[in-house]
Amino acid sequence: MTNQTSPETKNRFTFQTFILLLIPIILLAGVIFLFLQTGGGLDLEAPVPIEDLTIERYELDVDNIKLYVQNTGPEELTVASLIVNEAVMPFTVSPSATIPR
């Protein structure tokens, strides 16, 4: 007859294993907390104003071009320069260079 011995069962779940499982969970919770507290670097405002200028009508004269424009963007718009064929041209704006929404 042979002696059969039962295999030894080790307790696989030790305190060290518990700590090793807990470290990533704590780090993840810390990162989520930091993300929620600081906004995660998300800036909800547009970094550059959205400019949308619509030309409604134009008139061509011998010495000038008249443009009738409308600001269709979400914010007021200021006309600072006029570029025609990649060249900055002199211009005048009436009644004001700032066009309200």
mmCIF file of N, CA and C in Angstrom:
data_model
loop_
_atom_site.group_PDB
_atom_site.id
_atom_site.type_symbol
_atom_site.label_atom_id
_atom_site.label_comp_id
_atom_site.label_asym_id
_atom_site.label_seq_id
_atom_site.Cartn_x
_atom_site.Cartn_y
_atom_site.Cartn_z
ATOM 1 N N MET A 1 0.798 -1.173 0.000
ATOM 2 C CA MET A 1 0.000 0.000 0.000
ATOM 3 C C MET A 1 0.853 1.253 0.000
ATOM 4 N N THR A 2 0.359 2.241 -0.694
ATOM 5 C CA THR A 2 1.113 3.496 -0.772
ATOM 6 C C THR A 2 0.488 4.521 0.153
ATOM 7 N N ASN A 3 1.353 5.285 0.676
ATOM 8 C CA ASN A 3 0.856 6.377 1.519
ATOM 9 C C ASN A 3 0.524 7.573 0.639
ATOM 10 N N GLN A 4 -0.667 7.996 0.750
ATOM 11 C CA GLN A 4 -1.073 9.193 0.008
ATOM 12 C C GLN A 4 -1.129 10.358 0.981
ATOM 13 N N THR A 5 -0.469 11.368 0.563
ATOM 14 C CA THR A 5 -0.512 12.574 1.390
ATOM 15 C C THR A 5 -1.299 13.636 0.642
ATOM 16 N N SER A 6 -2.066 14.324 1.357
ATOM 17 C CA SER A 6 -2.843 15.385 0.711
ATOM 18 C C SER A 6 -1.922 16.568 0.446
ATOM 19 N N PRO A 7 -2.109 17.208 -0.692
ATOM 20 C CA PRO A 7 -1.248 18.344 -1.007
ATOM 21 C C PRO A 7 -1.495 19.477 -0.012
ATOM 22 N N GLU A 8 -0.423 20.144 0.296
ATOM 23 C CA GLU A 8 -0.554 21.257 1.220
ATOM 24 C C GLU A 8 -1.181 22.438 0.488
ATOM 25 N N THR A 9 -2.125 23.037 1.116
ATOM 26 C CA THR A 9 -2.748 24.231 0.541
ATOM 27 C C THR A 9 -2.219 25.440 1.286
ATOM 28 N N LYS A 10 -1.696 26.336 0.509
ATOM 29 C CA LYS A 10 -1.176 27.568 1.085
ATOM 30 C C LYS A 10 -2.279 28.616 1.065
ATOM 31 N N ASN A 11 -2.220 29.460 1.996
ATOM 32 C CA ASN A 11 -3.138 30.590 1.995
ATOM 33 C C ASN A 11 -2.568 31.615 1.013
ATOM 34 N N ARG A 12 -3.173 31.716 -0.147
ATOM 35 C CA ARG A 12 -2.645 32.594 -1.198
ATOM 36 C C ARG A 12 -2.937 34.064 -0.911
ATOM 37 N N PHE A 13 -3.940 34.312 -0.139
ATOM 38 C CA PHE A 13 -4.324 35.697 0.133
ATOM 39 C C PHE A 13 -3.723 36.116 1.464
ATOM 40 N N THR A 14 -2.601 36.793 1.381
ATOM 41 C CA THR A 14 -1.916 37.250 2.585
ATOM 42 C C THR A 14 -2.081 38.757 2.713
ATOM 43 N N PHE A 15 -1.587 39.277 3.799
ATOM 44 C CA PHE A 15 -1.647 40.720 4.023
ATOM 45 C C PHE A 15 -0.842 41.467 2.959
ATOM 46 N N GLN A 16 0.283 40.913 2.555
ATOM 47 C CA GLN A 16 1.111 41.541 1.524
ATOM 48 C C GLN A 16 0.362 41.574 0.191
ATOM 49 N N THR A 17 -0.347 40.510 -0.142
ATOM 50 C CA THR A 17 -1.141 40.478 -1.373
ATOM 51 C C THR A 17 -2.252 41.524 -1.312
ATOM 52 N N PHE A 18 -2.864 41.649 -0.151
ATOM 53 C CA PHE A 18 -3.929 42.635 0.024
ATOM 54 C C PHE A 18 -3.397 44.052 -0.203
ATOM 55 N N ILE A 19 -2.231 44.355 0.339
ATOM 56 C CA ILE A 19 -1.622 45.680 0.159
ATOM 57 C C ILE A 19 -1.282 45.910 -1.310
ATOM 58 N N LEU A 20 -0.751 44.898 -1.978
ATOM 59 C CA LEU A 20 -0.402 45.039 -3.395
ATOM 60 C C LEU A 20 -1.638 45.240 -4.260
ATOM 61 N N LEU A 21 -2.758 44.680 -3.867
ATOM 62 C CA LEU A 21 -4.005 44.915 -4.598
ATOM 63 C C LEU A 21 -4.575 46.295 -4.290
ATOM 64 N N LEU A 22 -4.335 46.769 -3.099
ATOM 65 C CA LEU A 22 -4.911 48.033 -2.670
ATOM 66 C C LEU A 22 -4.172 49.249 -3.237
ATOM 67 N N ILE A 23 -2.880 49.140 -3.490
ATOM 68 C CA ILE A 23 -2.079 50.275 -3.974
ATOM 69 C C ILE A 23 -2.604 50.834 -5.303
ATOM 70 N N PRO A 24 -2.859 50.024 -6.360
ATOM 71 C CA PRO A 24 -3.373 50.610 -7.612
ATOM 72 C C PRO A 24 -4.752 51.241 -7.446
ATOM 73 N N ILE A 25 -5.576 50.662 -6.578
ATOM 74 C CA ILE A 25 -6.910 51.227 -6.370
ATOM 75 C C ILE A 25 -6.802 52.593 -5.696
ATOM 76 N N ILE A 26 -5.922 52.722 -4.718
ATOM 77 C CA ILE A 26 -5.726 54.011 -4.047
ATOM 78 C C ILE A 26 -5.143 55.035 -5.018
ATOM 79 N N LEU A 27 -4.186 54.627 -5.840
ATOM 80 C CA LEU A 27 -3.610 55.549 -6.828
ATOM 81 C C LEU A 27 -4.656 56.005 -7.840
ATOM 82 N N LEU A 28 -5.497 55.095 -8.298
ATOM 83 C CA LEU A 28 -6.551 55.451 -9.245
ATOM 84 C C LEU A 28 -7.542 56.416 -8.604
ATOM 85 N N ALA A 29 -7.920 56.158 -7.371
ATOM 86 C CA ALA A 29 -8.834 57.063 -6.668
ATOM 87 C C ALA A 29 -8.199 58.440 -6.502
ATOM 88 N N GLY A 30 -6.899 58.486 -6.222
ATOM 89 C CA GLY A 30 -6.208 59.770 -6.092
ATOM 90 C C GLY A 30 -6.175 60.543 -7.393
ATOM 91 N N VAL A 31 -5.929 59.864 -8.488
ATOM 92 C CA VAL A 31 -5.895 60.529 -9.799
ATOM 93 C C VAL A 31 -7.284 61.038 -10.169
ATOM 94 N N ILE A 32 -8.312 60.245 -9.909
ATOM 95 C CA ILE A 32 -9.685 60.679 -10.202
ATOM 96 C C ILE A 32 -10.045 61.888 -9.342
ATOM 97 N N PHE A 33 -9.687 61.851 -8.063
ATOM 98 C CA PHE A 33 -9.956 62.982 -7.174
ATOM 99 C C PHE A 33 -9.243 64.239 -7.662
ATOM 100 N N LEU A 34 -7.982 64.116 -8.022
ATOM 101 C CA LEU A 34 -7.213 65.255 -8.520
ATOM 102 C C LEU A 34 -7.811 65.795 -9.819
ATOM 103 N N PHE A 35 -8.241 64.912 -10.700
ATOM 104 C CA PHE A 35 -8.862 65.310 -11.965
ATOM 105 C C PHE A 35 -10.143 66.100 -11.706
ATOM 106 N N LEU A 36 -10.962 65.626 -10.765
ATOM 107 C CA LEU A 36 -12.221 66.306 -10.482
ATOM 108 C C LEU A 36 -12.004 67.641 -9.770
ATOM 109 N N GLN A 37 -10.997 67.743 -8.932
ATOM 110 C CA GLN A 37 -10.745 68.981 -8.199
ATOM 111 C C GLN A 37 -10.149 70.073 -9.081
ATOM 112 N N THR A 38 -9.286 69.706 -10.003
ATOM 113 C CA THR A 38 -8.609 70.709 -10.829
ATOM 114 C C THR A 38 -9.277 70.918 -12.180
ATOM 115 N N GLY A 39 -10.260 70.131 -12.508
ATOM 116 C CA GLY A 39 -10.888 70.247 -13.813
ATOM 117 C C GLY A 39 -10.128 69.492 -14.882
ATOM 118 N N GLY A 40 -9.061 68.867 -14.541
ATOM 119 C CA GLY A 40 -8.313 68.038 -15.486
ATOM 120 C C GLY A 40 -7.703 68.810 -16.632
ATOM 121 N N GLY A 41 -7.490 70.109 -16.463
ATOM 122 C CA GLY A 41 -6.907 70.893 -17.542
ATOM 123 C C GLY A 41 -7.909 71.235 -18.627
ATOM 124 N N LEU A 42 -9.178 70.994 -18.369
ATOM 125 C CA LEU A 42 -10.198 71.301 -19.361
ATOM 126 C C LEU A 42 -10.623 72.753 -19.205
ATOM 127 N N ASP A 43 -10.425 73.539 -20.235
ATOM 128 C CA ASP A 43 -10.863 74.924 -20.242
ATOM 129 C C ASP A 43 -12.092 74.972 -21.131
ATOM 130 N N LEU A 44 -13.230 75.280 -20.537
ATOM 131 C CA LEU A 44 -14.478 75.183 -21.276
ATOM 132 C C LEU A 44 -14.731 76.376 -22.191
ATOM 133 N N GLU A 45 -13.962 77.437 -22.044
ATOM 134 C CA GLU A 45 -14.116 78.571 -22.943
ATOM 135 C C GLU A 45 -13.197 78.395 -24.146
ATOM 136 N N ALA A 46 -13.617 78.940 -25.265
ATOM 137 C CA ALA A 46 -12.808 78.837 -26.477
ATOM 138 C C ALA A 46 -11.507 79.611 -26.285
ATOM 139 N N PRO A 47 -10.353 79.034 -26.631
ATOM 140 C CA PRO A 47 -9.089 79.746 -26.453
ATOM 141 C C PRO A 47 -8.967 80.949 -27.375
ATOM 142 N N VAL A 48 -9.569 80.881 -28.515
ATOM 143 C CA VAL A 48 -9.563 81.980 -29.476
ATOM 144 C C VAL A 48 -11.020 82.294 -29.787
ATOM 145 N N PRO A 49 -11.392 83.564 -29.833
ATOM 146 C CA PRO A 49 -12.788 83.879 -30.132
ATOM 147 C C PRO A 49 -13.200 83.337 -31.499
ATOM 148 N N ILE A 50 -14.415 82.869 -31.562
ATOM 149 C CA ILE A 50 -14.955 82.359 -32.819
ATOM 150 C C ILE A 50 -15.419 83.558 -33.643
ATOM 151 N N GLU A 51 -14.823 83.727 -34.797
ATOM 152 C CA GLU A 51 -15.148 84.862 -35.652
ATOM 153 C C GLU A 51 -15.926 84.364 -36.859
ATOM 154 N N ASP A 52 -17.087 84.941 -37.053
ATOM 155 C CA ASP A 52 -17.899 84.568 -38.203
ATOM 156 C C ASP A 52 -18.501 85.850 -38.770
ATOM 157 N N LEU A 53 -17.928 86.322 -39.844
ATOM 158 C CA LEU A 53 -18.353 87.564 -40.479
ATOM 159 C C LEU A 53 -18.942 87.223 -41.844
ATOM 160 N N THR A 54 -20.179 87.610 -42.054
ATOM 161 C CA THR A 54 -20.873 87.310 -43.307
ATOM 162 C C THR A 54 -20.968 88.579 -44.153
ATOM 163 N N ILE A 55 -20.537 88.482 -45.404
ATOM 164 C CA ILE A 55 -20.667 89.610 -46.332
ATOM 165 C C ILE A 55 -22.052 89.519 -46.956
ATOM 166 N N GLU A 56 -22.885 90.517 -46.662
ATOM 167 C CA GLU A 56 -24.251 90.513 -47.176
ATOM 168 C C GLU A 56 -24.350 91.147 -48.559
ATOM 169 N N ARG A 57 -23.555 92.193 -48.774
ATOM 170 C CA ARG A 57 -23.629 92.901 -50.053
ATOM 171 C C ARG A 57 -22.330 93.653 -50.282
ATOM 172 N N TYR A 58 -21.979 93.873 -51.525
ATOM 173 C CA TYR A 58 -20.796 94.674 -51.832
ATOM 174 C C TYR A 58 -21.105 95.584 -53.009
ATOM 175 N N GLU A 59 -20.426 96.724 -53.014
ATOM 176 C CA GLU A 59 -20.555 97.696 -54.101
ATOM 177 C C GLU A 59 -19.152 98.034 -54.598
ATOM 178 N N LEU A 60 -18.968 97.970 -55.889
ATOM 179 C CA LEU A 60 -17.672 98.283 -56.493
ATOM 180 C C LEU A 60 -17.740 99.661 -57.138
ATOM 181 N N ASP A 61 -16.837 100.540 -56.733
ATOM 182 C CA ASP A 61 -16.693 101.860 -57.340
ATOM 183 C C ASP A 61 -15.313 101.931 -57.978
ATOM 184 N N VAL A 62 -15.008 103.058 -58.586
ATOM 185 C CA VAL A 62 -13.715 103.221 -59.231
ATOM 186 C C VAL A 62 -12.587 103.202 -58.202
ATOM 187 N N ASP A 63 -12.766 103.890 -57.093
ATOM 188 C CA ASP A 63 -11.692 104.017 -56.110
ATOM 189 C C ASP A 63 -11.855 103.143 -54.869
ATOM 190 N N ASN A 64 -12.989 102.529 -54.690
ATOM 191 C CA ASN A 64 -13.167 101.768 -53.448
ATOM 192 C C ASN A 64 -14.141 100.599 -53.613
ATOM 193 N N ILE A 65 -14.155 99.778 -52.597
ATOM 194 C CA ILE A 65 -15.079 98.646 -52.508
ATOM 195 C C ILE A 65 -15.839 98.813 -51.198
ATOM 196 N N LYS A 66 -17.171 98.818 -51.265
ATOM 197 C CA LYS A 66 -17.987 98.899 -50.056
ATOM 198 C C LYS A 66 -18.518 97.506 -49.739
ATOM 199 N N LEU A 67 -18.276 97.094 -48.508
ATOM 200 C CA LEU A 67 -18.784 95.803 -48.047
ATOM 201 C C LEU A 67 -19.796 96.040 -46.939
ATOM 202 N N TYR A 68 -20.912 95.377 -47.030
ATOM 203 C CA TYR A 68 -21.918 95.394 -45.977
ATOM 204 C C TYR A 68 -21.858 94.021 -45.312
ATOM 205 N N VAL A 69 -21.474 94.038 -44.053
ATOM 206 C CA VAL A 69 -21.224 92.771 -43.360
ATOM 207 C C VAL A 69 -22.132 92.632 -42.148
ATOM 208 N N GLN A 70 -22.263 91.391 -41.702
ATOM 209 C CA GLN A 70 -23.034 91.084 -40.497
ATOM 210 C C GLN A 70 -22.233 90.102 -39.652
ATOM 211 N N ASN A 71 -22.194 90.359 -38.364
ATOM 212 C CA ASN A 71 -21.521 89.460 -37.432
ATOM 213 C C ASN A 71 -22.490 88.336 -37.079
ATOM 214 N N THR A 72 -22.198 87.134 -37.545
ATOM 215 C CA THR A 72 -23.053 85.983 -37.242
ATOM 216 C C THR A 72 -22.408 85.060 -36.218
ATOM 217 N N GLY A 73 -21.328 85.509 -35.587
ATOM 218 C CA GLY A 73 -20.652 84.722 -34.554
ATOM 219 C C GLY A 73 -21.304 84.923 -33.198
ATOM 220 N N PRO A 74 -20.840 84.181 -32.193
ATOM 221 C CA PRO A 74 -21.458 84.259 -30.867
ATOM 222 C C PRO A 74 -21.021 85.469 -30.041
ATOM 223 N N GLU A 75 -19.963 86.172 -30.424
ATOM 224 C CA GLU A 75 -19.449 87.306 -29.656
ATOM 225 C C GLU A 75 -19.296 88.511 -30.571
ATOM 226 N N GLU A 76 -19.114 89.687 -29.944
ATOM 227 C CA GLU A 76 -18.882 90.870 -30.769
ATOM 228 C C GLU A 76 -17.534 90.748 -31.470
ATOM 229 N N LEU A 77 -17.413 91.444 -32.573
ATOM 230 C CA LEU A 77 -16.251 91.296 -33.447
ATOM 231 C C LEU A 77 -15.674 92.674 -33.745
ATOM 232 N N THR A 78 -14.353 92.789 -33.727
ATOM 233 C CA THR A 78 -13.684 94.043 -34.070
ATOM 234 C C THR A 78 -12.879 93.831 -35.346
ATOM 235 N N VAL A 79 -13.138 94.670 -36.340
ATOM 236 C CA VAL A 79 -12.407 94.596 -37.601
ATOM 237 C C VAL A 79 -11.098 95.354 -37.412
ATOM 238 N N ALA A 80 -9.980 94.630 -37.483
ATOM 239 C CA ALA A 80 -8.672 95.243 -37.239
ATOM 240 C C ALA A 80 -7.863 95.405 -38.510
ATOM 241 N N SER A 81 -8.097 94.556 -39.506
ATOM 242 C CA SER A 81 -7.340 94.670 -40.753
ATOM 243 C C SER A 81 -8.178 94.111 -41.891
ATOM 244 N N LEU A 82 -7.803 94.522 -43.084
ATOM 245 C CA LEU A 82 -8.474 94.059 -44.292
ATOM 246 C C LEU A 82 -7.408 93.508 -45.224
ATOM 247 N N ILE A 83 -7.562 92.257 -45.613
ATOM 248 C CA ILE A 83 -6.574 91.599 -46.469
ATOM 249 C C ILE A 83 -7.252 91.227 -47.786
ATOM 250 N N VAL A 84 -6.679 91.719 -48.889
ATOM 251 C CA VAL A 84 -7.173 91.406 -50.225
ATOM 252 C C VAL A 84 -6.004 90.837 -51.012
ATOM 253 N N ASN A 85 -6.154 89.636 -51.536
ATOM 254 C CA ASN A 85 -5.101 88.952 -52.293
ATOM 255 C C ASN A 85 -3.771 88.942 -51.527
ATOM 256 N N GLU A 86 -3.828 88.572 -50.266
ATOM 257 C CA GLU A 86 -2.663 88.440 -49.390
ATOM 258 C C GLU A 86 -1.927 89.756 -49.146
ATOM 259 N N ALA A 87 -2.607 90.879 -49.331
ATOM 260 C CA ALA A 87 -2.016 92.189 -49.060
ATOM 261 C C ALA A 87 -2.939 92.950 -48.112
ATOM 262 N N VAL A 88 -2.354 93.583 -47.111
ATOM 263 C CA VAL A 88 -3.131 94.383 -46.166
ATOM 264 C C VAL A 88 -3.457 95.714 -46.830
ATOM 265 N N MET A 89 -4.733 96.048 -46.847
ATOM 266 C CA MET A 89 -5.193 97.255 -47.533
ATOM 267 C C MET A 89 -5.704 98.279 -46.518
ATOM 268 N N PRO A 90 -5.575 99.561 -46.838
ATOM 269 C CA PRO A 90 -6.163 100.587 -45.968
ATOM 270 C C PRO A 90 -7.687 100.523 -46.072
ATOM 271 N N PHE A 91 -8.354 100.814 -44.945
ATOM 272 C CA PHE A 91 -9.816 100.733 -44.946
ATOM 273 C C PHE A 91 -10.386 101.655 -43.876
ATOM 274 N N THR A 92 -11.658 101.945 -44.024
ATOM 275 C CA THR A 92 -12.412 102.681 -43.004
ATOM 276 C C THR A 92 -13.654 101.875 -42.672
ATOM 277 N N VAL A 93 -14.094 102.032 -41.430
ATOM 278 C CA VAL A 93 -15.276 101.307 -40.962
ATOM 279 C C VAL A 93 -16.243 102.323 -40.389
ATOM 280 N N SER A 94 -17.506 102.201 -40.769
ATOM 281 C CA SER A 94 -18.512 103.069 -40.183
ATOM 282 C C SER A 94 -19.723 102.216 -39.804
ATOM 283 N N PRO A 95 -20.365 102.437 -38.745
ATOM 284 C CA PRO A 95 -20.176 103.485 -37.742
ATOM 285 C C PRO A 95 -19.069 103.171 -36.736
ATOM 286 N N SER A 96 -18.710 101.900 -36.536
ATOM 287 C CA SER A 96 -17.676 101.545 -35.562
ATOM 288 C C SER A 96 -16.957 100.290 -36.037
ATOM 289 N N ALA A 97 -15.691 100.141 -35.622
ATOM 290 C CA ALA A 97 -14.933 98.943 -36.004
ATOM 291 C C ALA A 97 -15.394 97.715 -35.230
ATOM 292 N N THR A 98 -16.068 97.922 -34.103
ATOM 293 C CA THR A 98 -16.604 96.805 -33.325
ATOM 294 C C THR A 98 -18.031 96.547 -33.765
ATOM 295 N N ILE A 99 -18.275 95.330 -34.210
ATOM 296 C CA ILE A 99 -19.597 94.948 -34.702
ATOM 297 C C ILE A 99 -20.263 94.095 -33.626
ATOM 298 N N PRO A 100 -21.389 94.558 -33.074
ATOM 299 C CA PRO A 100 -22.042 93.769 -32.023
ATOM 300 C C PRO A 100 -22.679 92.515 -32.587
ATOM 301 N N ARG A 101 -22.985 91.610 -31.715
ATOM 302 C CA ARG A 101 -23.645 90.359 -32.118
ATOM 303 C C ARG A 101 -25.063 90.651 -32.494
#
